[in-house]
């Protein structure tokens, strides 16, 4: 029994839904999960060695960030071979062993697919840049200079500077929405789509259970290369030229859903394969709805509602849930509070002296949402953002925009397994990023020995979600939301669970619309029926 929480043992429920619906997913960033060979970089055998730990959390699936052959200019999101494993991570045999072990433990395996761009070291690009009339000459986005020699349009890169780079081999500019080393694939070309689907088929044949589709709304551009209009002033600090534009033409083309339908058709031919899109930007919600519409498109999408929010508020949660109504017309959402691209949530959302209690409330909240909760590695330990000094930065975006952009490296630091080890038990060598002293104190071995630790609470909550139909599949109705507290009801027709939260460091009144009776399934920070102390949270099975 957790001294800081009460968890009611769940009752078994029959499952009539596809495995992915409501599934809890654990994101693994392979460079930082576990290093098996002492080179300071995590790898596939390291993941396999620690899958028992992941399975014990109670998640249904793992999502592994890119491990493909890559020069690592953007740490794997610049793919040089879609069907190869980079040597720093291991071999195809290592991947096969990982899948086999995961499946033996009852875990599904999801991997990234990066369809918007490749590495400039991919053989496709090497061929495309050689000639304007070769077999792959149109596989990337090429365009002539303007009469004055300037780029074809005013489009800007996410990572800073123009989204066009001059290539003397072809005497043209090529498009890159991210790094110059990540040339934009021309997914308008059917042969490009065919090649990407062949890559997906390669991994499906190896037993992969689903895909997270990276930056999917960047997969197609406006072929007219129309200039983007300036963004209206919004009072926010703009750290990149990218932020000065409305991105109407360099991304989000209307032809993307047709490509999505080809992806879904391929996945469906392999059975219950899960597809989830990453979609960001000003029009993300409309695009996520479009990409998950009906039965012919993707199963789910997750955006950036929480990932870059500087505060966690009842209004933010209520609004995010309201955008995905349970009406049969909208798709199924997935939710992440943090990931490899976003700062650790506890460093954004609460004061340092509140982190322990806030983390418990946050854990109850994430596992109570309608959709698929995604736990980023270390979130179950309460890891915080590590301050990486400039001379140790690895992230190209952080280096280019330092010091105004918060480094992604601070959320990518190695997972601490052993508190008393200099490198947290992550590696026998020198880790590619420092772990951070605060996070070493939250190591797995130390939390395993502490019944009140966040790790144990996370396991209990994930188990509770897995076994209660209302939490896993039920609808979501907001009962009360003000500046301090939130109350919602999860219901599947047979079971009704009230979810009550205090988002503040002060006691708040019991919210309207929630009774003071029922069976408490979970309680943290001293919350009880009718009482909401600081950062209190409860899950209450309501009486019929």
PDB file of N, CA and C in Angstrom, residues 345-387:
ATOM      1  N   UNK A 345       7.787  17.753 -17.901  1.00  0.00           N
ATOM      2  CA  UNK A 345       6.600  18.451 -17.423  1.00  0.00           C
ATOM      3  C   UNK A 345       6.772  19.021 -16.023  1.00  0.00           C
ATOM      4  N   UNK A 346       7.433  18.296 -15.134  1.00  0.00           N
ATOM      5  CA  UNK A 346       7.574  18.784 -13.764  1.00  0.00           C
ATOM      6  C   UNK A 346       8.416  20.051 -13.696  1.00  0.00           C
ATOM      7  N   UNK A 347       9.286  20.267 -14.687  1.00  0.00           N
ATOM      8  CA  UNK A 347      10.084  21.487 -14.712  1.00  0.00           C
ATOM      9  C   UNK A 347       9.314  22.663 -15.288  1.00  0.00           C
ATOM     10  N   UNK A 348       8.196  22.380 -15.950  1.00  0.00           N
ATOM     11  CA  UNK A 348       7.370  23.446 -16.517  1.00  0.00           C
ATOM     12  C   UNK A 348       6.188  23.804 -15.628  1.00  0.00           C
ATOM     13  N   UNK A 349       5.650  22.828 -14.915  1.00  0.00           N
ATOM     14  CA  UNK A 349       4.323  22.978 -14.351  1.00  0.00           C
ATOM     15  C   UNK A 349       4.258  23.215 -12.841  1.00  0.00           C
ATOM     16  N   UNK A 350       5.361  23.125 -12.141  1.00  0.00           N
ATOM     17  CA  UNK A 350       5.274  23.321 -10.690  1.00  0.00           C
ATOM     18  C   UNK A 350       6.617  23.773 -10.146  1.00  0.00           C
ATOM     19  N   UNK A 351       6.570  24.301  -8.927  1.00  0.00           N
ATOM     20  CA  UNK A 351       7.791  24.717  -8.243  1.00  0.00           C
ATOM     21  C   UNK A 351       8.563  23.481  -7.782  1.00  0.00           C
ATOM     22  N   UNK A 352       9.865  23.664  -7.583  1.00  0.00           N
ATOM     23  CA  UNK A 352      10.723  22.538  -7.232  1.00  0.00           C
ATOM     24  C   UNK A 352      10.272  21.842  -5.952  1.00  0.00           C
ATOM     25  N   UNK A 353       9.782  22.613  -4.970  1.00  0.00           N
ATOM     26  CA  UNK A 353       9.395  22.001  -3.699  1.00  0.00           C
ATOM     27  C   UNK A 353       8.010  21.353  -3.752  1.00  0.00           C
ATOM     28  N   UNK A 354       7.349  21.425  -4.900  1.00  0.00           N
ATOM     29  CA  UNK A 354       6.025  20.823  -5.062  1.00  0.00           C
ATOM     30  C   UNK A 354       6.047  19.587  -5.950  1.00  0.00           C
ATOM     31  N   UNK A 355       7.214  19.231  -6.451  1.00  0.00           N
ATOM     32  CA  UNK A 355       7.281  18.233  -7.522  1.00  0.00           C
ATOM     33  C   UNK A 355       6.768  16.859  -7.112  1.00  0.00           C
ATOM     34  N   UNK A 356       7.053  16.424  -5.926  1.00  0.00           N
ATOM     35  CA  UNK A 356       6.625  15.085  -5.522  1.00  0.00           C
ATOM     36  C   UNK A 356       5.101  14.967  -5.504  1.00  0.00           C
ATOM     37  N   UNK A 357       4.442  15.912  -4.843  1.00  0.00           N
ATOM     38  CA  UNK A 357       2.981  15.836  -4.766  1.00  0.00           C
ATOM     39  C   UNK A 357       2.343  16.132  -6.123  1.00  0.00           C
ATOM     40  N   UNK A 358       2.913  17.090  -6.862  1.00  0.00           N
ATOM     41  CA  UNK A 358       2.363  17.401  -8.184  1.00  0.00           C
ATOM     42  C   UNK A 358       2.501  16.194  -9.105  1.00  0.00           C
ATOM     43  N   UNK A 359       3.619  15.490  -9.044  1.00  0.00           N
ATOM     44  CA  UNK A 359       3.827  14.325  -9.910  1.00  0.00           C
ATOM     45  C   UNK A 359       2.780  13.255  -9.650  1.00  0.00           C
ATOM     46  N   UNK A 360       2.365  13.070  -8.392  1.00  0.00           N
ATOM     47  CA  UNK A 360       1.337  12.078  -8.091  1.00  0.00           C
ATOM     48  C   UNK A 360       0.001  12.489  -8.702  1.00  0.00           C
ATOM     49  N   UNK A 361      -0.350  13.770  -8.548  1.00  0.00           N
ATOM     50  CA  UNK A 361      -1.596  14.240  -9.154  1.00  0.00           C
ATOM     51  C   UNK A 361      -1.543  14.097 -10.672  1.00  0.00           C
ATOM     52  N   UNK A 362      -0.420  14.458 -11.264  1.00  0.00           N
ATOM     53  CA  UNK A 362      -0.255  14.382 -12.725  1.00  0.00           C
ATOM     54  C   UNK A 362      -0.384  12.948 -13.225  1.00  0.00           C
ATOM     55  N   UNK A 363       0.144  11.998 -12.464  1.00  0.00           N
ATOM     56  CA  UNK A 363       0.053  10.596 -12.859  1.00  0.00           C
ATOM     57  C   UNK A 363      -1.396  10.119 -12.883  1.00  0.00           C
ATOM     58  N   UNK A 364      -2.179  10.526 -11.895  1.00  0.00           N
ATOM     59  CA  UNK A 364      -3.597  10.162 -11.880  1.00  0.00           C
ATOM     60  C   UNK A 364      -4.303  10.805 -13.069  1.00  0.00           C
ATOM     61  N   UNK A 365      -3.968  12.050 -13.349  1.00  0.00           N
ATOM     62  CA  UNK A 365      -4.606  12.756 -14.456  1.00  0.00           C
ATOM     63  C   UNK A 365      -4.318  12.071 -15.791  1.00  0.00           C
ATOM     64  N   UNK A 366      -3.051  11.775 -16.073  1.00  0.00           N
ATOM     65  CA  UNK A 366      -2.705  11.169 -17.358  1.00  0.00           C
ATOM     66  C   UNK A 366      -3.414   9.841 -17.564  1.00  0.00           C
ATOM     67  N   UNK A 367      -3.476   9.034 -16.524  1.00  0.00           N
ATOM     68  CA  UNK A 367      -4.086   7.714 -16.672  1.00  0.00           C
ATOM     69  C   UNK A 367      -5.612   7.770 -16.661  1.00  0.00           C
ATOM     70  N   UNK A 368      -6.189   8.939 -16.407  1.00  0.00           N
ATOM     71  CA  UNK A 368      -7.653   9.059 -16.396  1.00  0.00           C
ATOM     72  C   UNK A 368      -8.216   9.646 -17.677  1.00  0.00           C
ATOM     73  N   UNK A 369      -7.354  10.110 -18.590  1.00  0.00           N
ATOM     74  CA  UNK A 369      -7.838  10.763 -19.796  1.00  0.00           C
ATOM     75  C   UNK A 369      -8.429   9.764 -20.784  1.00  0.00           C
ATOM     76  N   UNK A 370      -9.405  10.229 -21.551  1.00  0.00           N
ATOM     77  CA  UNK A 370      -9.941   9.415 -22.647  1.00  0.00           C
ATOM     78  C   UNK A 370      -8.972   9.478 -23.815  1.00  0.00           C
ATOM     79  N   UNK A 371      -8.479   8.329 -24.229  1.00  0.00           N
ATOM     80  CA  UNK A 371      -7.490   8.256 -25.287  1.00  0.00           C
ATOM     81  C   UNK A 371      -6.400   7.293 -24.901  1.00  0.00           C
ATOM     82  N   UNK A 372      -5.259   7.391 -25.559  1.00  0.00           N
ATOM     83  CA  UNK A 372      -4.104   6.564 -25.221  1.00  0.00           C
ATOM     84  C   UNK A 372      -3.094   7.407 -24.455  1.00  0.00           C
ATOM     85  N   UNK A 373      -2.842   7.127 -23.185  1.00  0.00           N
ATOM     86  CA  UNK A 373      -1.802   7.859 -22.457  1.00  0.00           C
ATOM     87  C   UNK A 373      -0.422   7.343 -22.851  1.00  0.00           C
ATOM     88  N   UNK A 374       0.498   8.264 -23.103  1.00  0.00           N
ATOM     89  CA  UNK A 374       1.866   7.906 -23.469  1.00  0.00           C
ATOM     90  C   UNK A 374       2.795   8.368 -22.351  1.00  0.00           C
ATOM     91  N   UNK A 375       3.483   7.421 -21.749  1.00  0.00           N
ATOM     92  CA  UNK A 375       4.436   7.703 -20.681  1.00  0.00           C
ATOM     93  C   UNK A 375       5.828   7.756 -21.307  1.00  0.00           C
ATOM     94  N   UNK A 376       6.482   8.892 -21.206  1.00  0.00           N
ATOM     95  CA  UNK A 376       7.842   9.034 -21.725  1.00  0.00           C
ATOM     96  C   UNK A 376       8.838   8.495 -20.714  1.00  0.00           C
ATOM     97  N   UNK A 377       9.806   7.738 -21.175  1.00  0.00           N
ATOM     98  CA  UNK A 377      10.744   7.084 -20.268  1.00  0.00           C
ATOM     99  C   UNK A 377      11.263   8.049 -19.203  1.00  0.00           C
ATOM    100  N   UNK A 378      11.191   7.626 -17.970  1.00  0.00           N
ATOM    101  CA  UNK A 378      11.601   8.457 -16.841  1.00  0.00           C
ATOM    102  C   UNK A 378      10.477   9.257 -16.229  1.00  0.00           C
ATOM    103  N   UNK A 379       9.374   9.406 -16.941  1.00  0.00           N
ATOM    104  CA  UNK A 379       8.231  10.127 -16.383  1.00  0.00           C
ATOM    105  C   UNK A 379       7.690   9.385 -15.166  1.00  0.00           C
ATOM    106  N   UNK A 380       7.775   8.049 -15.205  1.00  0.00           N
ATOM    107  CA  UNK A 380       7.304   7.244 -14.079  1.00  0.00           C
ATOM    108  C   UNK A 380       8.196   7.397 -12.852  1.00  0.00           C
ATOM    109  N   UNK A 381       9.369   8.014 -13.048  1.00  0.00           N
ATOM    110  CA  UNK A 381      10.282   8.276 -11.934  1.00  0.00           C
ATOM    111  C   UNK A 381      10.220   9.720 -11.455  1.00  0.00           C
ATOM    112  N   UNK A 382       9.513  10.562 -12.202  1.00  0.00           N
ATOM    113  CA  UNK A 382       9.465  11.979 -11.864  1.00  0.00           C
ATOM    114  C   UNK A 382      10.716  12.730 -12.285  1.00  0.00           C
ATOM    115  N   UNK A 383      11.333  12.327 -13.397  1.00  0.00           N
ATOM    116  CA  UNK A 383      12.541  13.013 -13.844  1.00  0.00           C
ATOM    117  C   UNK A 383      12.235  14.452 -14.242  1.00  0.00           C
ATOM    118  N   UNK A 384      13.219  15.304 -14.053  1.00  0.00           N
ATOM    119  CA  UNK A 384      13.086  16.718 -14.383  1.00  0.00           C
ATOM    120  C   UNK A 384      14.064  17.089 -15.496  1.00  0.00           C
ATOM    121  N   UNK A 385      13.887  18.286 -16.037  1.00  0.00           N
ATOM    122  CA  UNK A 385      14.735  18.786 -17.105  1.00  0.00           C
ATOM    123  C   UNK A 385      16.153  19.035 -16.588  1.00  0.00           C
ATOM    124  N   UNK A 386      17.138  18.492 -17.293  1.00  0.00           N
ATOM    125  CA  UNK A 386      18.534  18.682 -16.900  1.00  0.00           C
ATOM    126  C   UNK A 386      19.094  19.899 -17.636  1.00  0.00           C
ATOM    127  N   UNK A 387      19.768  20.759 -16.899  1.00  0.00           N
ATOM    128  CA  UNK A 387      20.389  21.944 -17.496  1.00  0.00           C
ATOM    129  C   UNK A 387      21.725  21.525 -18.123  1.00  0.00           C
TER     130      UNK A 387
END
